[in-house]
Amino acid sequence: MKDLLTGALGPGVHDISAEAYHADPAAVPSMSSTLARLMLARSPRHAWTAHPRLNPDYESVEKKTFDIGRAAHRAVLGKGGDFVAYPDHVLAKNGAASTTAAKEWAEEIRARGMTPVKSDEFDAVNDMAAEIMARLAFMEIAFPPARSELTAIAEIDGVMCRAMIDHAPEDPRQPLWDLKTTTDASPDAVMRSIMAYGYDIQAAHYTEVWKAATGEDRAFRFVFVEKEAPHECCVVQLGGDSMVMARKRTARAREMWRHCLTTGQWPGYPAEIVQLELPEFYQARWLERETFEAEVKKATGRDVLEAAYRWQAPENHGETPWA
């Protein structure tokens, strides 16, 4: 395991910073979970654009929407840059971080590898961390910092792949872990998030890269935690069938990556007219409306639009439109 990034890294498990990881420390341009999801959900061109070594115009953009997640990772995992609250004197009177002083302060903080958050967000992150740690302690699970945010690099199907694991316990029988902050950690909402953001692909990619790098065949679990009180948590492990399908997707992503990297061609969307058929549920909503309006007209003799005009007329004085 390497402690510092001193050049291109080969296959194995390494302890490097998030900045070094996102810059792609592998010997050849490698595919991450994010890039795999872009390849499959959008296009190879999107993946090329998001790669720091393939795209000469690549710019790393720090997004405010990710600040809470970064801070929560620091609070729970004990790795990465610290998070600090904006001092009151740089904020606007309404508490917004919109002043020139606040922006300059935030820029300096980010340059030092830390994450700026507001005071209420600072408290919320610590509350989130306390909730997560209490839930995990109840399940007899702990996240020692020494085993957090480890980077696995390995070659799979002729493609160099990388994955930064939020936590990999020392015991190889234990699963790999990933922390997600969200607005709704209920099981149904979590399932929708997994489908919307392709987190099943992340789970497959991480376990495959880890196995190729270490020989350990591990399970994978997510911890979803709500960003607002009461900061409820949901611990999720995808079922066997879901993981089988996810591995089919990661295999396809690697096939696409290998082809594009070999040919130097990273196509976007088709340069043709795409004919779309809208889904049945969308059409069914209009058919339901047509049925409703026909029933209203049959019962009252008036069209719904006419009734709406009568309801809004100044002389109506509260008379029901169906009268």
GROMACS .gro file of C-alpha atoms in nm:
model
  323
    1MET     CA    1   0.000   0.000   0.000
    2LYS     CA    2   0.143   0.341  -0.097
    3ASP     CA    3   0.105   0.636   0.136
    4LEU     CA    4   0.189   0.909  -0.115
    5LEU     CA    5   0.136   0.956  -0.486
    6THR     CA    6   0.486   0.960  -0.636
    7GLY     CA    7   0.397   0.878  -0.996
    8ALA     CA    8   0.189   0.633  -1.196
    9LEU     CA    9   0.044   0.360  -0.978
   10GLY     CA   10   0.018  -0.004  -1.078
   11PRO     CA   11  -0.235  -0.267  -0.976
   12GLY     CA   12  -0.300  -0.301  -0.604
   13VAL     CA   13  -0.446  -0.107  -0.314
   14HIS     CA   14  -0.315   0.243  -0.246
   15ASP     CA   15  -0.373   0.510   0.017
   16ILE     CA   16  -0.385   0.837  -0.178
   17SER     CA   17  -0.579   1.161  -0.158
   18ALA     CA   18  -0.912   1.213  -0.329
   19GLU     CA   19  -0.748   1.477  -0.550
   20ALA     CA   20  -0.484   1.229  -0.667
   21TYR     CA   21  -0.749   0.966  -0.729
   22HIS     CA   22  -0.969   1.193  -0.939
   23ALA     CA   23  -0.664   1.300  -1.141
   24ASP     CA   24  -0.630   0.931  -1.239
   25PRO     CA   25  -0.304   0.797  -1.092
   26ALA     CA   26  -0.298   0.476  -1.301
   27ALA     CA   27  -0.021   0.407  -1.552
   28VAL     CA   28  -0.269   0.435  -1.841
   29PRO     CA   29  -0.603   0.621  -1.850
   30SER     CA   30  -0.832   0.418  -1.627
   31MET     CA   31  -1.207   0.376  -1.600
   32SER     CA   32  -1.383   0.469  -1.277
   33SER     CA   33  -1.738   0.392  -1.168
   34THR     CA   34  -1.846   0.744  -1.263
   35LEU     CA   35  -1.698   0.710  -1.610
   36ALA     CA   36  -1.859   0.368  -1.657
   37ARG     CA   37  -2.198   0.513  -1.570
   38LEU     CA   38  -2.145   0.803  -1.812
   39MET     CA   39  -2.049   0.559  -2.088
   40LEU     CA   40  -2.367   0.359  -2.039
   41ALA     CA   41  -2.623   0.626  -1.948
   42ARG     CA   42  -2.504   0.899  -2.185
   43SER     CA   43  -2.219   0.843  -2.430
   44PRO     CA   44  -1.845   0.772  -2.458
   45ARG     CA   45  -1.793   1.139  -2.542
   46HIS     CA   46  -1.932   1.237  -2.200
   47ALA     CA   47  -1.686   0.997  -2.035
   48TRP     CA   48  -1.398   1.138  -2.242
   49THR     CA   49  -1.495   1.493  -2.142
   50ALA     CA   50  -1.496   1.396  -1.773
   51HIS     CA   51  -1.152   1.233  -1.782
   52PRO     CA   52  -0.864   1.458  -1.667
   53ARG     CA   53  -0.600   1.293  -1.887
   54LEU     CA   54  -0.798   1.229  -2.203
   55ASN     CA   55  -0.960   1.571  -2.234
   56PRO     CA   56  -0.696   1.845  -2.274
   57ASP     CA   57  -0.953   2.108  -2.174
   58TYR     CA   58  -1.062   1.921  -1.861
   59GLU     CA   59  -1.132   2.139  -1.560
   60SER     CA   60  -1.209   2.005  -1.216
   61VAL     CA   61  -1.521   2.180  -1.093
   62GLU     CA   62  -1.594   2.188  -0.722
   63LYS     CA   63  -1.972   2.170  -0.692
   64LYS     CA   64  -2.145   2.317  -0.388
   65THR     CA   65  -2.402   2.037  -0.404
   66PHE     CA   66  -2.126   1.790  -0.313
   67ASP     CA   67  -1.998   1.984  -0.013
   68ILE     CA   68  -2.228   1.817   0.241
   69GLY     CA   69  -2.135   1.475   0.108
   70ARG     CA   70  -1.763   1.550   0.131
   71ALA     CA   71  -1.803   1.684   0.483
   72ALA     CA   72  -2.009   1.381   0.588
   73HIS     CA   73  -1.742   1.148   0.451
   74ARG     CA   74  -1.480   1.329   0.655
   75ALA     CA   75  -1.690   1.317   0.971
   76VAL     CA   76  -1.775   0.947   0.939
   77LEU     CA   77  -1.465   0.801   0.775
   78GLY     CA   78  -1.202   1.026   0.933
   79LYS     CA   79  -1.017   1.068   0.599
   80GLY     CA   80  -0.994   1.350   0.348
   81GLY     CA   81  -0.990   1.724   0.395
   82ASP     CA   82  -1.160   1.870   0.699
   83PHE     CA   83  -1.473   2.087   0.680
   84VAL     CA   84  -1.505   2.431   0.836
   85ALA     CA   85  -1.790   2.674   0.891
   86TYR     CA   86  -1.802   3.015   0.724
   87PRO     CA   87  -1.713   3.287   0.980
   88ASP     CA   88  -2.009   3.514   1.045
   89HIS     CA   89  -1.828   3.830   0.943
   90VAL     CA   90  -1.794   3.723   0.576
   91LEU     CA   91  -2.162   3.636   0.531
   92ALA     CA   92  -2.438   3.866   0.410
   93LYS     CA   93  -2.691   4.004   0.659
   94ASN     CA   94  -2.935   3.727   0.567
   95GLY     CA   95  -2.667   3.463   0.628
   96ALA     CA   96  -2.601   3.390   0.260
   97ALA     CA   97  -2.249   3.314   0.142
   98SER     CA   98  -2.295   3.553  -0.149
   99THR     CA   99  -2.058   3.832  -0.051
  100THR     CA  100  -1.720   3.885  -0.214
  101ALA     CA  101  -1.555   3.819   0.123
  102ALA     CA  102  -1.739   3.486   0.158
  103LYS     CA  103  -1.644   3.375  -0.193
  104GLU     CA  104  -1.280   3.467  -0.141
  105TRP     CA  105  -1.274   3.289   0.195
  106ALA     CA  106  -1.432   2.976   0.042
  107GLU     CA  107  -1.182   2.977  -0.245
  108GLU     CA  108  -0.893   2.992   0.001
  109ILE     CA  109  -1.040   2.711   0.210
  110ARG     CA  110  -1.084   2.488  -0.097
  111ALA     CA  111  -0.727   2.564  -0.208
  112ARG     CA  112  -0.614   2.428   0.130
  113GLY     CA  113  -0.802   2.102   0.065
  114MET     CA  114  -1.091   2.172   0.300
  115THR     CA  115  -1.466   2.207   0.247
  116PRO     CA  116  -1.654   2.527   0.341
  117VAL     CA  117  -2.002   2.485   0.489
  118LYS     CA  118  -2.247   2.710   0.668
  119SER     CA  119  -2.286   2.689   1.044
  120ASP     CA  120  -2.617   2.504   1.025
  121GLU     CA  121  -2.466   2.263   0.771
  122PHE     CA  122  -2.167   2.213   0.999
  123ASP     CA  123  -2.400   2.110   1.281
  124ALA     CA  124  -2.607   1.893   1.046
  125VAL     CA  125  -2.298   1.705   0.927
  126ASN     CA  126  -2.195   1.628   1.283
  127ASP     CA  127  -2.550   1.518   1.362
  128MET     CA  128  -2.549   1.294   1.054
  129ALA     CA  129  -2.219   1.141   1.157
  130ALA     CA  130  -2.348   1.075   1.508
  131GLU     CA  131  -2.659   0.906   1.370
  132ILE     CA  132  -2.460   0.690   1.131
  133MET     CA  133  -2.206   0.587   1.393
  134ALA     CA  134  -2.481   0.501   1.640
  135ARG     CA  135  -2.662   0.290   1.381
  136LEU     CA  136  -2.344   0.110   1.280
  137ALA     CA  137  -2.240   0.057   1.642
  138PHE     CA  138  -2.579  -0.106   1.704
  139MET     CA  139  -2.496  -0.342   1.414
  140GLU     CA  140  -2.144  -0.394   1.557
  141ILE     CA  141  -1.982  -0.219   1.261
  142ALA     CA  142  -1.700   0.037   1.279
  143PHE     CA  143  -1.512   0.244   1.020
  144PRO     CA  144  -1.147   0.285   1.134
  145PRO     CA  145  -0.989   0.571   0.935
  146ALA     CA  146  -0.688   0.359   0.836
  147ARG     CA  147  -0.913   0.141   0.620
  148SER     CA  148  -1.117   0.426   0.473
  149GLU     CA  149  -1.092   0.585   0.127
  150LEU     CA  150  -0.858   0.323  -0.016
  151THR     CA  151  -0.794   0.318  -0.390
  152ALA     CA  152  -0.793  -0.011  -0.577
  153ILE     CA  153  -0.636  -0.029  -0.924
  154ALA     CA  154  -0.654  -0.338  -1.144
  155GLU     CA  155  -0.674  -0.452  -1.503
  156ILE     CA  156  -0.997  -0.627  -1.601
  157ASP     CA  157  -1.075  -0.746  -1.954
  158GLY     CA  158  -0.775  -0.553  -2.082
  159VAL     CA  159  -0.897  -0.228  -1.923
  160MET     CA  160  -0.724  -0.048  -1.637
  161CYS     CA  161  -0.988   0.029  -1.373
  162ARG     CA  162  -0.983   0.223  -1.048
  163ALA     CA  163  -1.217   0.257  -0.751
  164MET     CA  164  -1.195   0.459  -0.430
  165ILE     CA  165  -1.364   0.251  -0.161
  166ASP     CA  166  -1.517   0.449   0.124
  167HIS     CA  167  -1.434   0.170   0.368
  168ALA     CA  168  -1.276  -0.172   0.332
  169PRO     CA  169  -1.254  -0.360   0.664
  170GLU     CA  170  -0.933  -0.547   0.741
  171ASP     CA  171  -1.125  -0.874   0.757
  172PRO     CA  172  -1.163  -0.997   0.395
  173ARG     CA  173  -1.490  -1.166   0.491
  174GLN     CA  174  -1.648  -0.827   0.556
  175PRO     CA  175  -1.819  -0.624   0.281
  176LEU     CA  176  -1.697  -0.306   0.118
  177TRP     CA  177  -1.891   0.006   0.218
  178ASP     CA  178  -2.006   0.325   0.048
  179LEU     CA  179  -2.165   0.629   0.215
  180LYS     CA  180  -2.438   0.830   0.040
  181THR     CA  181  -2.609   1.146   0.164
  182THR     CA  182  -2.964   1.194   0.042
  183THR     CA  183  -3.290   1.377   0.110
  184ASP     CA  184  -3.490   1.056   0.160
  185ALA     CA  185  -3.336   0.733   0.291
  186SER     CA  186  -3.658   0.529   0.295
  187PRO     CA  187  -3.614   0.194   0.118
  188ASP     CA  188  -3.840   0.292  -0.173
  189ALA     CA  189  -3.657   0.623  -0.226
  190VAL     CA  190  -3.320   0.447  -0.202
  191MET     CA  191  -3.428   0.200  -0.469
  192ARG     CA  192  -3.523   0.488  -0.698
  193SER     CA  193  -3.186   0.656  -0.634
  194ILE     CA  194  -2.997   0.338  -0.716
  195MET     CA  195  -3.180   0.308  -1.047
  196ALA     CA  196  -3.159   0.680  -1.131
  197TYR     CA  197  -2.786   0.717  -1.059
  198GLY     CA  198  -2.669   0.370  -1.156
  199TYR     CA  199  -2.541   0.281  -0.811
  200ASP     CA  200  -2.581  -0.087  -0.898
  201ILE     CA  201  -2.306  -0.032  -1.156
  202GLN     CA  202  -2.093   0.129  -0.886
  203ALA     CA  203  -2.141  -0.173  -0.658
  204ALA     CA  204  -2.040  -0.415  -0.935
  205HIS     CA  205  -1.744  -0.204  -1.048
  206TYR     CA  206  -1.608  -0.162  -0.694
  207THR     CA  207  -1.631  -0.531  -0.604
  208GLU     CA  208  -1.480  -0.638  -0.938
  209VAL     CA  209  -1.187  -0.397  -0.913
  210TRP     CA  210  -1.125  -0.488  -0.551
  211LYS     CA  211  -1.127  -0.861  -0.633
  212ALA     CA  212  -0.892  -0.813  -0.928
  213ALA     CA  213  -0.655  -0.605  -0.710
  214THR     CA  214  -0.661  -0.823  -0.398
  215GLY     CA  215  -0.811  -1.161  -0.484
  216GLU     CA  216  -1.086  -1.098  -0.224
  217ASP     CA  217  -1.444  -1.165  -0.332
  218ARG     CA  218  -1.643  -0.928  -0.111
  219ALA     CA  219  -2.003  -0.816  -0.082
  220PHE     CA  220  -2.092  -0.447  -0.109
  221ARG     CA  221  -2.316  -0.231   0.109
  222PHE     CA  222  -2.442   0.124   0.093
  223VAL     CA  223  -2.522   0.347   0.390
  224PHE     CA  224  -2.776   0.611   0.287
  225VAL     CA  225  -2.821   0.894   0.539
  226GLU     CA  226  -3.064   1.186   0.524
  227LYS     CA  227  -2.913   1.535   0.521
  228GLU     CA  228  -3.193   1.679   0.733
  229ALA     CA  229  -3.310   1.583   1.083
  230PRO     CA  230  -3.370   1.321   1.208
  231HIS     CA  231  -3.088   1.202   0.975
  232GLU     CA  232  -3.233   0.854   0.938
  233CYS     CA  233  -3.016   0.583   0.782
  234CYS     CA  234  -3.078   0.291   0.551
  235VAL     CA  235  -2.818   0.018   0.504
  236VAL     CA  236  -2.859  -0.158   0.169
  237GLN     CA  237  -2.708  -0.462   0.002
  238LEU     CA  238  -2.825  -0.543  -0.350
  239GLY     CA  239  -2.958  -0.892  -0.416
  240GLY     CA  240  -2.785  -1.155  -0.625
  241ASP     CA  241  -2.995  -1.107  -0.938
  242SER     CA  242  -2.939  -0.730  -0.929
  243MET     CA  243  -2.563  -0.779  -0.902
  244VAL     CA  244  -2.560  -1.028  -1.191
  245MET     CA  245  -2.726  -0.769  -1.414
  246ALA     CA  246  -2.497  -0.494  -1.285
  247ARG     CA  247  -2.192  -0.699  -1.379
  248LYS     CA  248  -2.328  -0.736  -1.730
  249ARG     CA  249  -2.341  -0.357  -1.747
  250THR     CA  250  -1.987  -0.307  -1.616
  251ALA     CA  251  -1.857  -0.564  -1.865
  252ARG     CA  252  -2.022  -0.367  -2.145
  253ALA     CA  253  -1.874  -0.042  -2.012
  254ARG     CA  254  -1.525  -0.196  -2.015
  255GLU     CA  255  -1.579  -0.321  -2.369
  256MET     CA  256  -1.678   0.029  -2.480
  257TRP     CA  257  -1.388   0.190  -2.293
  258ARG     CA  258  -1.134  -0.047  -2.444
  259HIS     CA  259  -1.264   0.012  -2.796
  260CYS     CA  260  -1.270   0.390  -2.759
  261LEU     CA  261  -0.927   0.406  -2.598
  262THR     CA  262  -0.780   0.184  -2.871
  263THR     CA  263  -0.936   0.371  -3.163
  264GLY     CA  264  -0.919   0.719  -3.014
  265GLN     CA  265  -1.283   0.766  -3.113
  266TRP     CA  266  -1.530   0.872  -2.844
  267PRO     CA  267  -1.872   0.908  -3.011
  268GLY     CA  268  -2.159   1.107  -2.869
  269TYR     CA  269  -2.526   1.074  -2.950
  270PRO     CA  270  -2.628   0.945  -3.295
  271ALA     CA  271  -2.596   1.204  -3.575
  272GLU     CA  272  -2.942   1.123  -3.705
  273ILE     CA  273  -3.308   1.195  -3.644
  274VAL     CA  274  -3.425   0.988  -3.350
  275GLN     CA  275  -3.790   0.883  -3.355
  276LEU     CA  276  -3.933   0.843  -3.007
  277GLU     CA  277  -4.253   0.684  -2.887
  278LEU     CA  278  -4.366   0.823  -2.554
  279PRO     CA  279  -4.440   0.560  -2.289
  280GLU     CA  280  -4.787   0.418  -2.242
  281PHE     CA  281  -4.833   0.564  -1.894
  282TYR     CA  282  -4.786   0.915  -2.036
  283GLN     CA  283  -5.056   0.858  -2.301
  284ALA     CA  284  -5.282   0.693  -2.042
  285ARG     CA  285  -5.292   1.014  -1.839
  286TRP     CA  286  -5.441   1.202  -2.132
  287LEU     CA  287  -5.695   0.927  -2.199
  288GLU     CA  288  -5.802   0.950  -1.834
  289ARG     CA  289  -5.848   1.326  -1.872
  290GLU     CA  290  -6.050   1.281  -2.191
  291THR     CA  291  -6.276   1.034  -2.014
  292PHE     CA  292  -6.324   1.268  -1.719
  293GLU     CA  293  -6.406   1.569  -1.937
  294ALA     CA  294  -6.650   1.365  -2.145
  295GLU     CA  295  -6.831   1.252  -1.831
  296VAL     CA  296  -6.852   1.610  -1.702
  297LYS     CA  297  -6.997   1.733  -2.030
  298LYS     CA  298  -7.244   1.448  -2.040
  299ALA     CA  299  -7.360   1.516  -1.684
  300THR     CA  300  -7.375   1.897  -1.701
  301GLY     CA  301  -7.403   1.978  -2.067
  302ARG     CA  302  -7.102   2.206  -2.036
  303ASP     CA  303  -6.742   2.171  -2.141
  304VAL     CA  304  -6.484   2.181  -1.860
  305LEU     CA  305  -6.315   2.484  -2.019
  306GLU     CA  306  -6.644   2.672  -2.030
  307ALA     CA  307  -6.706   2.588  -1.667
  308ALA     CA  308  -6.362   2.721  -1.575
  309TYR     CA  309  -6.434   3.050  -1.752
  310ARG     CA  310  -6.762   3.085  -1.560
  311TRP     CA  311  -6.592   3.012  -1.230
  312GLN     CA  312  -6.338   3.292  -1.288
  313ALA     CA  313  -6.594   3.546  -1.409
  314PRO     CA  314  -6.627   3.855  -1.178
  315GLU     CA  315  -7.003   3.813  -1.150
  316ASN     CA  316  -6.979   3.454  -1.034
  317HIS     CA  317  -6.975   3.542  -0.662
  318GLY     CA  318  -6.892   3.191  -0.549
  319GLU     CA  319  -7.146   3.012  -0.769
  320THR     CA  320  -7.024   2.659  -0.848
  321PRO     CA  321  -6.924   2.615  -1.215
  322TRP     CA  322  -7.141   2.309  -1.247
  323ALA     CA  323  -7.464   2.484  -1.147
   0.00000   0.00000   0.00000
